[in-house]
Amino acid sequence: KAGVTQTPRYLIKTRGQQVTLSCSPISGHRSVSWYQQTPGQGLQFLFEYFSETQRNKGNFPGRFSGRQFSNSRSEMNVSTLELGDSALYLCASSFASGKGDTQYFGPGTRLTVL
Amino acid sequence: GENVEQHPSTLSVQEGDSAVIKCTYSDSASNYFPWYKQELGKGPQLIIDIRSNVGEKKDQRIAVTLNKTAKHFSLHITETQPEDSAVYFCAASTRGSQGNLIFGKGTKLSVKP
């Protein structure tokens, strides 16, 4: 089975712009979670989507948003970029059987905001 | 909310020695504890996980122990090899793996040949 894929792998943007990141989960997985990883704050949960609905949300401003499509693929969007948004954005997928499933991570998208 | 503390932040061992990384959590409702290994330029890779109804789990050279009373869990790597060098993260979740994993800050493990 193919793993979680994320596109693009690298992005450079300037302050004030917006960006959209994409995640394709493992085939058959219905849940997609997004995390932000920075040297200072570590890995922080952004949000989780299941069946096209946001099921859980972390403590991030409204500039961070996401969505999930009927094929379970997910996108996250960051508007009005700030320098502090520079980070590795990770997507993780799980089957979500309701019994506590493992989350499998993609390679991440490295976002640099100048 | 949940808080996970991880120690040490860096760990250097000789090849063949054992390595132990410890984590504590604050929310007694947490019931799922995965460990991830992250190599440079890659996403975190699950190496082992444990649920609150189990005290210990082993997979070849890797083992995890859980003490629910003390609210701490540990990763044990035996017979370390240079390819074990990476950053290791512990995490905790109150709803299995559905959505919200709270991560420790990570431990950079260096295995010297």
PDB file of C-alpha atoms in Angstrom:
ATOM      1  CA  LYS A   1       0.000   0.000   0.000  1.00  0.00           C
ATOM      2  CA  ALA A   2       1.221   3.468  -0.750  1.00  0.00           C
ATOM      3  CA  GLY A   3       1.848   5.652   2.269  1.00  0.00           C
ATOM      4  CA  VAL A   4       0.535   9.098   3.069  1.00  0.00           C
ATOM      5  CA  THR A   5       1.546  11.594   0.407  1.00  0.00           C
ATOM      6  CA  GLN A   6       1.808  15.346   0.784  1.00  0.00           C
ATOM      7  CA  THR A   7       2.247  17.992  -1.867  1.00  0.00           C
ATOM      8  CA  PRO A   8       4.126  20.120  -2.358  1.00  0.00           C
ATOM      9  CA  ARG A   9       7.152  19.057  -0.334  1.00  0.00           C
ATOM     10  CA  TYR A  10       8.592  22.561  -0.157  1.00  0.00           C
ATOM     11  CA  LEU A  11       7.043  26.010  -0.396  1.00  0.00           C
ATOM     12  CA  ILE A  12       8.373  29.531  -0.094  1.00  0.00           C
ATOM     13  CA  LYS A  13       5.883  32.338   0.427  1.00  0.00           C
ATOM     14  CA  THR A  14       5.979  35.938   1.582  1.00  0.00           C
ATOM     15  CA  ARG A  15       4.133  37.518   4.479  1.00  0.00           C
ATOM     16  CA  GLY A  16       0.489  38.248   3.760  1.00  0.00           C
ATOM     17  CA  GLN A  17       0.103  35.567   1.112  1.00  0.00           C
ATOM     18  CA  GLN A  18      -2.005  32.458   1.519  1.00  0.00           C
ATOM     19  CA  VAL A  19      -1.059  28.849   0.935  1.00  0.00           C
ATOM     20  CA  THR A  20      -2.840  25.535   0.358  1.00  0.00           C
ATOM     21  CA  LEU A  21      -1.275  22.205   1.257  1.00  0.00           C
ATOM     22  CA  SER A  22      -2.571  18.838   0.122  1.00  0.00           C
ATOM     23  CA  CYS A  23      -2.632  15.399   1.740  1.00  0.00           C
ATOM     24  CA  SER A  24      -3.641  12.031   0.297  1.00  0.00           C
ATOM     25  CA  PRO A  25      -4.216   9.418   3.005  1.00  0.00           C
ATOM     26  CA  ILE A  26      -3.450   5.728   2.835  1.00  0.00           C
ATOM     27  CA  SER A  27      -6.067   3.947   0.738  1.00  0.00           C
ATOM     28  CA  GLY A  28      -9.031   3.010   2.915  1.00  0.00           C
ATOM     29  CA  HIS A  29      -8.194   5.459   5.685  1.00  0.00           C
ATOM     30  CA  ARG A  30     -11.020   7.835   6.509  1.00  0.00           C
ATOM     31  CA  SER A  31      -9.448  10.157   9.072  1.00  0.00           C
ATOM     32  CA  VAL A  32      -6.873  12.844   8.314  1.00  0.00           C
ATOM     33  CA  SER A  33      -5.144  14.919  10.991  1.00  0.00           C
ATOM     34  CA  TRP A  34      -2.824  17.880  10.504  1.00  0.00           C
ATOM     35  CA  TYR A  35       0.086  18.888  12.735  1.00  0.00           C
ATOM     36  CA  GLN A  36       2.534  21.772  12.756  1.00  0.00           C
ATOM     37  CA  GLN A  37       6.147  21.033  13.698  1.00  0.00           C
ATOM     38  CA  THR A  38       8.565  23.793  14.725  1.00  0.00           C
ATOM     39  CA  PRO A  39      11.868  23.664  16.650  1.00  0.00           C
ATOM     40  CA  GLY A  40      10.416  25.783  19.449  1.00  0.00           C
ATOM     41  CA  GLN A  41       6.924  24.353  19.910  1.00  0.00           C
ATOM     42  CA  GLY A  42       7.467  20.818  18.665  1.00  0.00           C
ATOM     43  CA  LEU A  43       4.564  18.888  17.156  1.00  0.00           C
ATOM     44  CA  GLN A  44       1.211  20.595  17.656  1.00  0.00           C
ATOM     45  CA  PHE A  45      -2.205  19.358  16.591  1.00  0.00           C
ATOM     46  CA  LEU A  46      -4.071  21.577  14.130  1.00  0.00           C
ATOM     47  CA  PHE A  47      -7.279  19.717  13.245  1.00  0.00           C
ATOM     48  CA  GLU A  48      -8.768  16.382  12.277  1.00  0.00           C
ATOM     49  CA  TYR A  49     -11.228  15.515   9.533  1.00  0.00           C
ATOM     50  CA  PHE A  50     -13.424  12.474   9.209  1.00  0.00           C
ATOM     51  CA  SER A  51     -16.074  11.941   6.546  1.00  0.00           C
ATOM     52  CA  GLU A  52     -15.613  15.506   5.265  1.00  0.00           C
ATOM     53  CA  THR A  53     -16.325  16.963   8.731  1.00  0.00           C
ATOM     54  CA  GLN A  54     -13.930  18.628  11.120  1.00  0.00           C
ATOM     55  CA  ARG A  55     -14.113  16.467  14.210  1.00  0.00           C
ATOM     56  CA  ASN A  56     -11.457  18.046  16.404  1.00  0.00           C
ATOM     57  CA  LYS A  57      -9.492  21.293  16.424  1.00  0.00           C
ATOM     58  CA  GLY A  58      -6.334  22.459  18.138  1.00  0.00           C
ATOM     59  CA  ASN A  59      -5.495  25.865  19.506  1.00  0.00           C
ATOM     60  CA  PHE A  60      -4.610  27.741  16.328  1.00  0.00           C
ATOM     61  CA  PRO A  61      -6.036  30.995  14.951  1.00  0.00           C
ATOM     62  CA  GLY A  62      -8.782  31.038  12.366  1.00  0.00           C
ATOM     63  CA  ARG A  63      -6.219  31.761   9.628  1.00  0.00           C
ATOM     64  CA  PHE A  64      -5.631  28.017   9.654  1.00  0.00           C
ATOM     65  CA  SER A  65      -8.421  26.055   8.028  1.00  0.00           C
ATOM     66  CA  GLY A  66      -8.916  22.773   6.277  1.00  0.00           C
ATOM     67  CA  ARG A  67     -11.305  20.540   4.464  1.00  0.00           C
ATOM     68  CA  GLN A  68     -11.724  16.948   3.433  1.00  0.00           C
ATOM     69  CA  PHE A  69     -13.115  15.629   0.193  1.00  0.00           C
ATOM     70  CA  SER A  70     -15.330  12.614  -0.411  1.00  0.00           C
ATOM     71  CA  ASN A  71     -12.281  10.519  -1.386  1.00  0.00           C
ATOM     72  CA  SER A  72     -10.728  11.354   2.038  1.00  0.00           C
ATOM     73  CA  ARG A  73      -8.064  13.597   0.532  1.00  0.00           C
ATOM     74  CA  SER A  74      -7.555  16.713   2.620  1.00  0.00           C
ATOM     75  CA  GLU A  75      -6.280  20.223   2.162  1.00  0.00           C
ATOM     76  CA  MET A  76      -5.245  22.807   4.695  1.00  0.00           C
ATOM     77  CA  ASN A  77      -5.105  26.512   4.029  1.00  0.00           C
ATOM     78  CA  VAL A  78      -3.237  29.257   5.838  1.00  0.00           C
ATOM     79  CA  SER A  79      -4.277  32.810   5.011  1.00  0.00           C
ATOM     80  CA  THR A  80      -2.398  36.036   5.674  1.00  0.00           C
ATOM     81  CA  LEU A  81       0.878  34.259   6.300  1.00  0.00           C
ATOM     82  CA  GLU A  82       3.117  35.392   9.144  1.00  0.00           C
ATOM     83  CA  LEU A  83       6.828  34.721   9.656  1.00  0.00           C
ATOM     84  CA  GLY A  84       5.936  32.445  12.573  1.00  0.00           C
ATOM     85  CA  ASP A  85       3.992  30.150  10.259  1.00  0.00           C
ATOM     86  CA  SER A  86       7.278  28.819   8.892  1.00  0.00           C
ATOM     87  CA  ALA A  87       7.191  25.155   9.864  1.00  0.00           C
ATOM     88  CA  LEU A  88       6.940  21.576   8.721  1.00  0.00           C
ATOM     89  CA  TYR A  89       3.275  20.726   8.215  1.00  0.00           C
ATOM     90  CA  LEU A  90       2.513  17.064   8.700  1.00  0.00           C
ATOM     91  CA  CYS A  91      -0.527  15.104   7.717  1.00  0.00           C
ATOM     92  CA  ALA A  92      -1.440  11.794   9.342  1.00  0.00           C
ATOM     93  CA  SER A  93      -4.093   9.296   8.334  1.00  0.00           C
ATOM     94  CA  SER A  94      -5.839   6.530  10.231  1.00  0.00           C
ATOM     95  CA  PHE A  95      -8.553   4.021   9.455  1.00  0.00           C
ATOM     96  CA  ALA A  96     -10.742   5.400  12.264  1.00  0.00           C
ATOM     97  CA  SER A  97     -12.552   2.198  13.074  1.00  0.00           C
ATOM     98  CA  GLY A  98     -13.555   3.610  16.445  1.00  0.00           C
ATOM     99  CA  LYS A  99     -11.231   1.214  18.272  1.00  0.00           C
ATOM    100  CA  GLY A 100      -8.217   3.499  18.483  1.00  0.00           C
ATOM    101  CA  ASP A 101      -6.231   3.304  15.271  1.00  0.00           C
ATOM    102  CA  THR A 102      -2.633   4.149  14.576  1.00  0.00           C
ATOM    103  CA  GLN A 103      -1.851   7.411  12.854  1.00  0.00           C
ATOM    104  CA  TYR A 104       0.553   7.180   9.931  1.00  0.00           C
ATOM    105  CA  PHE A 105       2.414  10.327   8.959  1.00  0.00           C
ATOM    106  CA  GLY A 106       3.388  11.682   5.582  1.00  0.00           C
ATOM    107  CA  PRO A 107       6.775  13.274   4.824  1.00  0.00           C
ATOM    108  CA  GLY A 108       5.452  16.774   5.433  1.00  0.00           C
ATOM    109  CA  THR A 109       5.439  20.070   3.579  1.00  0.00           C
ATOM    110  CA  ARG A 110       8.207  22.475   4.532  1.00  0.00           C
ATOM    111  CA  LEU A 111       6.760  26.010   4.454  1.00  0.00           C
ATOM    112  CA  THR A 112       9.083  28.988   4.610  1.00  0.00           C
ATOM    113  CA  VAL A 113       7.568  32.445   5.013  1.00  0.00           C
ATOM    114  CA  LEU A 114       9.823  35.359   4.079  1.00  0.00           C
TER     115      LEU A 114
ATOM    116  CA  GLY B   1      -5.677  19.750  28.783  1.00  0.00           C
ATOM    117  CA  GLU B   2      -3.154  16.975  28.365  1.00  0.00           C
ATOM    118  CA  ASN B   3       0.562  17.746  28.762  1.00  0.00           C
ATOM    119  CA  VAL B   4       3.365  15.321  27.901  1.00  0.00           C
ATOM    120  CA  GLU B   5       6.893  15.789  29.193  1.00  0.00           C
ATOM    121  CA  GLN B   6       9.788  13.847  27.693  1.00  0.00           C
ATOM    122  CA  HIS B   7      13.322  13.265  29.025  1.00  0.00           C
ATOM    123  CA  PRO B   8      16.121  13.446  28.183  1.00  0.00           C
ATOM    124  CA  SER B   9      16.189  15.897  25.297  1.00  0.00           C
ATOM    125  CA  THR B  10      19.455  14.394  24.027  1.00  0.00           C
ATOM    126  CA  LEU B  11      20.929  10.956  24.587  1.00  0.00           C
ATOM    127  CA  SER B  12      24.243   9.592  23.391  1.00  0.00           C
ATOM    128  CA  VAL B  13      25.097   5.892  23.704  1.00  0.00           C
ATOM    129  CA  GLN B  14      27.701   3.495  22.382  1.00  0.00           C
ATOM    130  CA  GLU B  15      26.650   0.961  19.797  1.00  0.00           C
ATOM    131  CA  GLY B  16      25.364  -2.147  21.559  1.00  0.00           C
ATOM    132  CA  ASP B  17      24.286  -0.303  24.704  1.00  0.00           C
ATOM    133  CA  SER B  18      20.674   0.215  25.751  1.00  0.00           C
ATOM    134  CA  ALA B  19      18.781   3.496  25.531  1.00  0.00           C
ATOM    135  CA  VAL B  20      15.833   4.546  27.691  1.00  0.00           C
ATOM    136  CA  ILE B  21      13.545   7.512  27.064  1.00  0.00           C
ATOM    137  CA  LYS B  22      10.901   8.499  29.597  1.00  0.00           C
ATOM    138  CA  CYS B  23       7.639  10.406  29.284  1.00  0.00           C
ATOM    139  CA  THR B  24       5.051  11.572  31.793  1.00  0.00           C
ATOM    140  CA  TYR B  25       1.505  12.651  31.045  1.00  0.00           C
ATOM    141  CA  SER B  26      -0.965  14.700  33.013  1.00  0.00           C
ATOM    142  CA  ASP B  27      -4.434  13.518  31.933  1.00  0.00           C
ATOM    143  CA  SER B  28      -5.432  10.277  33.661  1.00  0.00           C
ATOM    144  CA  ALA B  29      -8.021   9.746  30.883  1.00  0.00           C
ATOM    145  CA  SER B  30      -5.262   9.206  28.306  1.00  0.00           C
ATOM    146  CA  ASN B  31      -5.426   5.643  27.037  1.00  0.00           C
ATOM    147  CA  TYR B  32      -3.169   5.406  23.982  1.00  0.00           C
ATOM    148  CA  PHE B  33       0.601   5.995  23.928  1.00  0.00           C
ATOM    149  CA  PRO B  34       2.522   5.738  20.631  1.00  0.00           C
ATOM    150  CA  TRP B  35       6.226   6.286  20.029  1.00  0.00           C
ATOM    151  CA  TYR B  36       7.507   7.753  16.786  1.00  0.00           C
ATOM    152  CA  LYS B  37      10.958   7.896  15.228  1.00  0.00           C
ATOM    153  CA  GLN B  38      11.769  10.833  12.975  1.00  0.00           C
ATOM    154  CA  GLU B  39      14.801  10.873  10.725  1.00  0.00           C
ATOM    155  CA  LEU B  40      16.099  14.000   9.063  1.00  0.00           C
ATOM    156  CA  GLY B  41      13.850  15.172   6.256  1.00  0.00           C
ATOM    157  CA  LYS B  42      11.167  12.586   6.956  1.00  0.00           C
ATOM    158  CA  GLY B  43       7.849  12.419   8.749  1.00  0.00           C
ATOM    159  CA  PRO B  44       7.461  10.607  12.087  1.00  0.00           C
ATOM    160  CA  GLN B  45       7.323   6.832  11.769  1.00  0.00           C
ATOM    161  CA  LEU B  46       5.464   4.745  14.336  1.00  0.00           C
ATOM    162  CA  ILE B  47       7.788   2.268  16.008  1.00  0.00           C
ATOM    163  CA  ILE B  48       5.614   0.922  18.823  1.00  0.00           C
ATOM    164  CA  ASP B  49       2.471   1.819  20.727  1.00  0.00           C
ATOM    165  CA  ILE B  50       0.731   0.713  23.900  1.00  0.00           C
ATOM    166  CA  ARG B  51      -2.794   1.018  25.237  1.00  0.00           C
ATOM    167  CA  SER B  52      -3.800   1.592  28.829  1.00  0.00           C
ATOM    168  CA  ASN B  53      -4.960  -1.976  29.403  1.00  0.00           C
ATOM    169  CA  VAL B  54      -1.412  -3.283  28.850  1.00  0.00           C
ATOM    170  CA  GLY B  55       1.655  -2.751  31.040  1.00  0.00           C
ATOM    171  CA  GLU B  56       4.401  -3.722  28.625  1.00  0.00           C
ATOM    172  CA  LYS B  57       4.831  -4.440  24.945  1.00  0.00           C
ATOM    173  CA  LYS B  58       7.887  -5.706  23.038  1.00  0.00           C
ATOM    174  CA  ASP B  59       8.881  -5.795  19.398  1.00  0.00           C
ATOM    175  CA  GLN B  60      12.330  -7.256  18.819  1.00  0.00           C
ATOM    176  CA  ARG B  61      14.837  -4.728  20.254  1.00  0.00           C
ATOM    177  CA  ILE B  62      12.169  -2.206  21.230  1.00  0.00           C
ATOM    178  CA  ALA B  63       9.921  -2.281  24.297  1.00  0.00           C
ATOM    179  CA  VAL B  64       7.526   0.136  25.925  1.00  0.00           C
ATOM    180  CA  THR B  65       6.355   0.077  29.539  1.00  0.00           C
ATOM    181  CA  LEU B  66       3.387   1.915  31.001  1.00  0.00           C
ATOM    182  CA  ASN B  67       2.719   2.805  34.635  1.00  0.00           C
ATOM    183  CA  LYS B  68      -0.813   4.214  34.800  1.00  0.00           C
ATOM    184  CA  THR B  69      -0.618   4.949  38.517  1.00  0.00           C
ATOM    185  CA  ALA B  70       2.447   7.134  38.117  1.00  0.00           C
ATOM    186  CA  LYS B  71       1.276   8.349  34.685  1.00  0.00           C
ATOM    187  CA  HIS B  72       4.513   7.629  32.932  1.00  0.00           C
ATOM    188  CA  PHE B  73       5.671   5.431  30.072  1.00  0.00           C
ATOM    189  CA  SER B  74       9.116   4.588  28.751  1.00  0.00           C
ATOM    190  CA  LEU B  75      10.784   3.434  25.541  1.00  0.00           C
ATOM    191  CA  HIS B  76      13.590   0.899  25.824  1.00  0.00           C
ATOM    192  CA  ILE B  77      15.913   0.153  22.902  1.00  0.00           C
ATOM    193  CA  THR B  78      18.392  -2.684  23.420  1.00  0.00           C
ATOM    194  CA  GLU B  79      21.518  -3.493  21.404  1.00  0.00           C
ATOM    195  CA  THR B  80      21.471  -0.062  19.795  1.00  0.00           C
ATOM    196  CA  GLN B  81      22.790   0.356  16.266  1.00  0.00           C
ATOM    197  CA  PRO B  82      23.956   3.481  14.399  1.00  0.00           C
ATOM    198  CA  GLU B  83      20.746   3.386  12.335  1.00  0.00           C
ATOM    199  CA  ASP B  84      18.773   3.924  15.555  1.00  0.00           C
ATOM    200  CA  SER B  85      20.120   7.494  15.579  1.00  0.00           C
ATOM    201  CA  ALA B  86      17.124   9.803  15.143  1.00  0.00           C
ATOM    202  CA  VAL B  87      14.689  11.966  17.108  1.00  0.00           C
ATOM    203  CA  TYR B  88      12.150   9.973  19.114  1.00  0.00           C
ATOM    204  CA  PHE B  89       8.771  11.368  20.159  1.00  0.00           C
ATOM    205  CA  CYS B  90       6.326  10.025  22.683  1.00  0.00           C
ATOM    206  CA  ALA B  91       2.656  10.973  22.490  1.00  0.00           C
ATOM    207  CA  ALA B  92      -0.594  10.497  24.377  1.00  0.00           C
ATOM    208  CA  SER B  93      -4.210  10.499  23.340  1.00  0.00           C
ATOM    209  CA  THR B  94      -7.494  10.278  25.192  1.00  0.00           C
ATOM    210  CA  ARG B  95      -9.478   8.875  22.289  1.00  0.00           C
ATOM    211  CA  GLY B  96      -7.302   6.192  20.845  1.00  0.00           C
ATOM    212  CA  SER B  97      -5.685   7.588  17.731  1.00  0.00           C
ATOM    213  CA  GLN B  98      -8.673   9.558  16.564  1.00  0.00           C
ATOM    214  CA  GLY B  99      -7.355  12.984  15.909  1.00  0.00           C
ATOM    215  CA  ASN B 100      -5.563  14.547  18.765  1.00  0.00           C
ATOM    216  CA  LEU B 101      -2.126  13.258  19.717  1.00  0.00           C
ATOM    217  CA  ILE B 102      -0.246  15.334  22.291  1.00  0.00           C
ATOM    218  CA  PHE B 103       3.487  14.995  21.707  1.00  0.00           C
ATOM    219  CA  GLY B 104       6.515  15.284  23.938  1.00  0.00           C
ATOM    220  CA  LYS B 105       9.317  17.626  22.822  1.00  0.00           C
ATOM    221  CA  GLY B 106      11.442  14.799  21.473  1.00  0.00           C
ATOM    222  CA  THR B 107      14.730  13.058  22.308  1.00  0.00           C
ATOM    223  CA  LYS B 108      17.658  13.198  19.931  1.00  0.00           C
ATOM    224  CA  LEU B 109      19.354   9.808  20.158  1.00  0.00           C
ATOM    225  CA  SER B 110      22.914   9.429  18.874  1.00  0.00           C
ATOM    226  CA  VAL B 111      24.424   5.954  18.666  1.00  0.00           C
ATOM    227  CA  LYS B 112      28.205   6.073  18.326  1.00  0.00           C
ATOM    228  CA  PRO B 113      29.863   3.187  16.454  1.00  0.00           C
TER     229      PRO B 113
END
